[in-house]
Amino acid sequence: MLGLARGFLERKGLGEARLEAELLVGHALGLDRLRLFMELDRPVTGAEVDAARDLLVRRGRREPTAYIVGRREFFGRDFLVGAGVLVPRPETELIVDRARELARERSEGAAPPAVLDVGTGSGCLAVTLALELEGAEVHAVDVSADALGWARRNAEALGAAVRFHEGDGLEVAEGLARSRGRGCDLVVSNPPYVELRERAELAPEVVEHEPGLALFAPEGAPDHWALELAARTERLLAPGGALLIELGHLQAPRLRAALGDRAVVHDDLAGVPRVLELR
């Protein structure tokens, strides 16, 4: 069955046909990839063949695999995803890596950090940071009720203590910072940064299925959200706090020019300037 599934996806022009065939067939059979390979020789029922065929047809129509199987791995954990929420990407894990480094740099005996995730989406950052930073007080905000529904489910499924807020991210962020009296120790965000003119360059599974609200920056202003957050660092951050923002592949030079020496940019594993850090 795996060979047939892979061939079908290759004919549909999908670049990771082998991996996706394994994920989809395994999902249809109720097996993870390891169990799938351990049971390659076991017979399959007609119902299982039909289930796998249905999933493959959906993928052939360019529905995201993560939506079909209902999950995507992020920082070693499975996050529930579906219509109405952005699928977590590996490059976003760099924010978690840097947040962990910042936590290790905190002085011994310091109180657990207060963390705010602006535009939480699936909750992948907020939930992961709540689990990775011991004792952290984590807040997450999003304007999308659909996205917050997924984020809440992920926090519950993974046992993470996160306080969720619905509303305009910048307004809620400033309100939370004021209510704490000293701001937050860490603010993270993966804001919309794709330019509308790049829409035609995106894969169909992205542009036709994932929420545009989470993808596209305001027309003509791809750096809008990064600059808005940067302008609020003194109001959002506690003394010694840090702001970490995910960037698109063309943003770093513009933001370095706009923010000067304040801007520190970290490269991802592909060498792309990916995370802006402001202190």
C-alpha positions as a printed Julia matrix, in Angstrom:
279×3 Matrix{Float64}:
   0.0    0.0    0.0
   2.84   2.4    0.83
   4.3    2.12  -2.67
   0.97   2.86  -4.3
   0.4    5.81  -1.97
   3.83   7.24  -2.69
   3.36   6.87  -6.44
  -0.01   8.63  -6.29
   1.42  11.6   -4.39
   4.43  11.81  -6.71
   2.09  12.0   -9.7
   0.37  14.89  -7.94
   3.71  16.72  -7.82
   4.23  16.6   -4.06
   7.88  16.9   -3.11
   7.85  14.83   0.1
   5.69  12.04  -1.28
   7.43   9.26   0.65
   7.12  10.91   4.05
   3.56  12.03   3.43
   2.52   8.59   2.2
   3.85   7.1    5.43
   2.03   9.67   7.56
  -1.28   9.31   5.74
  -1.29   5.53   5.44
  -0.19   5.22   9.06
  -3.0    7.53  10.12
  -5.54   5.49   8.17
  -4.31   2.3    9.88
  -4.07   3.88  13.33
  -0.28   3.39  13.44
   2.64   5.75  13.97
   5.51   5.55  11.48
   7.54   3.11  13.6
   4.62   0.7   14.04
   3.79   1.07  10.36
   7.21  -0.27   9.36
   7.05  -3.03  11.96
   3.75  -4.22  10.47
   4.45  -3.8    6.76
   3.58  -7.41   6.04
   0.26  -7.55   7.85
  -2.84  -7.75   5.65
  -5.09  -4.7    5.39
  -8.86  -4.72   5.3
 -11.02  -3.2    2.61
 -12.15  -0.54   5.09
  -8.52   0.41   5.8
  -7.77   0.67   2.09
 -10.8    2.91   1.63
  -9.75   5.1    4.57
  -6.22   5.5    3.19
  -7.57   6.27  -0.28
  -9.79   9.04   1.11
  -6.86  10.65   2.9
  -4.65  10.47  -0.17
  -7.33  12.04  -2.35
  -7.59  14.93   0.12
  -3.82  15.4    0.03
  -3.85  15.2   -3.76
  -6.24  18.16  -3.69
  -3.53  19.99  -1.7
  -5.17  19.98   1.7
  -2.31  20.24   4.24
  -1.21  16.9    5.65
  -1.27  18.42   9.14
  -4.96  19.23   8.74
  -5.72  15.74   7.42
  -4.03  13.9   10.29
  -5.0   16.62  12.76
  -1.6   17.33  14.23
   1.92  18.67  13.62
   5.03  18.12  15.69
   6.64  21.16  17.28
   9.64  20.99  19.62
   9.12  17.26  20.09
   5.43  17.47  20.93
   2.31  16.87  18.84
   0.07  19.92  18.45
  -3.53  19.62  17.33
  -4.28  21.67  14.22
  -7.06  22.09  11.7
  -9.03  24.63   9.74
  -8.68  28.13  11.13
  -5.17  27.9   12.54
  -1.64  28.24  11.14
   0.34  25.0   10.99
   3.46  25.22  13.24
   6.74  25.47  11.31
  10.17  24.13  12.34
  11.81  27.55  11.98
   9.64  28.91  14.78
  11.43  26.55  17.18
  14.36  29.0   17.11
  12.31  31.31  19.35
  12.04  28.51  21.92
  15.78  27.8   21.69
  16.61  31.45  22.3
  14.04  31.75  25.12
  15.66  28.81  26.89
  19.06  30.47  26.54
  17.69  33.69  28.01
  16.17  31.75  30.91
  19.55  30.19  31.67
  21.12  33.67  31.71
  18.76  34.9   34.44
  20.41  35.49  37.8
  20.21  32.67  40.32
  17.2   33.0   42.58
  15.28  35.21  40.16
  11.51  34.74  40.11
  10.11  32.55  37.3
   9.69  34.62  34.14
   6.45  36.21  32.97
   5.96  35.36  29.3
   3.56  36.8   26.72
   2.88  35.28  23.28
   1.33  37.82  20.9
  -0.65  36.14  18.12
  -0.48  32.66  19.61
  -2.26  30.73  16.83
  -2.08  27.02  17.7
  -0.4   27.93  20.96
   2.81  26.19  19.9
   5.02  28.9   21.41
   3.02  29.63  24.54
   2.42  25.98  25.39
   6.02  24.97  24.68
   7.42  27.81  26.76
   5.08  26.97  29.63
   6.47  23.43  29.58
  10.11  24.34  28.95
  10.52  27.29  31.36
   9.95  25.98  34.83
   7.4   27.95  36.81
   6.83  30.52  34.06
   3.66  32.61  34.11
   2.55  32.39  30.48
  -0.09  34.5   28.76
  -1.18  34.13  25.13
  -3.33  36.45  23.02
  -4.94  36.16  19.62
  -7.62  38.07  17.75
  -8.99  34.83  16.26
 -11.46  32.84  18.34
 -10.86  29.81  16.09
  -7.12  29.9   16.73
  -7.62  30.3   20.47
  -9.86  27.24  20.44
  -7.0   25.18  19.05
  -4.51  26.77  21.46
  -6.69  25.94  24.47
  -7.06  22.33  23.3
  -3.3   22.03  22.94
  -2.64  23.46  26.38
  -5.1   21.0   27.9
  -3.8   18.03  25.91
  -0.17  18.74  26.84
  -0.79  19.79  30.44
   0.46  23.37  30.07
  -0.67  26.22  32.3
  -1.37  29.1   29.92
  -3.76  32.03  30.36
  -5.48  32.88  27.08
  -6.85  36.26  26.02
  -8.93  37.12  22.96
  -8.49  40.52  21.36
  -6.12  42.89  19.6
  -2.67  41.59  20.41
  -0.96  44.93  20.95
  -3.71  46.35  23.14
  -3.97  43.21  25.25
  -0.19  43.05  25.55
   0.06  46.59  26.84
  -2.85  45.99  29.23
  -1.17  42.91  30.67
   2.13  44.72  31.03
   0.42  47.57  32.9
  -1.49  45.18  35.15
   1.75  43.51  36.2
   3.31  46.85  37.03
   6.72  45.94  35.63
   6.02  44.46  32.23
   6.91  40.95  31.05
  10.29  39.26  31.14
   9.79  37.74  27.71
   7.48  38.68  24.84
   7.4   36.39  21.79
   5.54  36.69  18.52
   5.27  35.03  15.12
   3.27  37.8   13.43
   1.93  37.88   9.85
   4.81  38.92   7.6
   4.1   37.54   4.12
   3.55  40.29   1.54
   0.32  40.12  -0.41
   2.25  40.3   -3.68
   3.91  36.99  -2.71
   0.55  35.23  -2.56
   0.98  33.67  -6.01
   4.31  32.16  -4.92
   2.84  30.24  -1.98
   1.95  26.56  -2.18
  -1.77  25.86  -2.66
  -1.99  24.06   0.69
  -0.9   27.28   2.37
  -2.78  29.97   0.46
  -5.99  27.95  -0.03
  -6.27  26.48   3.46
  -4.32  28.3    6.18
  -5.83  31.53   7.58
  -4.75  34.64   5.71
  -5.1   36.59   8.94
  -2.09  34.72  10.3
  -0.08  34.87   7.07
  -0.33  38.26   5.39
   1.02  41.58   6.6
  -0.93  44.77   5.85
  -0.61  45.67   2.18
   2.55  47.65   1.51
   3.8   47.22   5.11
   5.41  43.8    5.58
   7.31  45.01   8.66
   4.23  46.51  10.31
   3.88  44.11  13.22
   7.58  43.84  13.98
   7.92  47.62  14.08
   4.77  48.01  16.19
   6.08  45.54  18.74
   9.54  47.11  18.66
   8.05  50.54  19.37
   6.46  49.16  22.53
   9.45  47.42  24.1
   9.71  49.88  27.01
   6.0   49.5   27.78
   5.9   45.72  27.34
   9.16  44.57  28.89
  10.35  44.43  32.48
  13.91  45.65  33.14
  16.26  43.18  31.48
  13.4   41.64  29.48
  13.57  40.53  25.85
  11.32  40.61  22.8
  11.68  37.8   20.23
   9.94  38.12  16.85
   9.98  35.67  13.95
  10.93  37.28  10.63
  10.34  36.54   6.98
  13.4   35.83   4.85
  13.64  39.42   3.51
  12.87  41.38   6.66
  16.16  41.42   8.56
  18.05  44.07   6.48
  15.09  46.47   6.63
  14.62  46.04  10.35
  18.33  46.41  11.06
  18.24  49.7    9.14
  15.13  50.88  10.98
  16.16  49.82  14.49
  19.93  50.29  14.35
  22.11  48.8   17.06
  19.07  47.73  19.08
  18.39  44.9   16.64
  20.05  41.53  17.16
  19.07  38.92  14.56
  19.53  35.16  14.97
  19.85  32.81  11.99
  17.9   29.56  11.71
  19.47  26.23  10.76
  19.21  27.11   7.08
  21.22  30.29   7.64
  18.17  32.55   7.16
  18.0   35.59   9.49
  14.91  34.39  11.37
  14.46  35.89  14.85
  14.74  39.52  15.86
  15.75  40.13  19.47
  15.28  43.44  21.26
  16.14  44.0   24.89
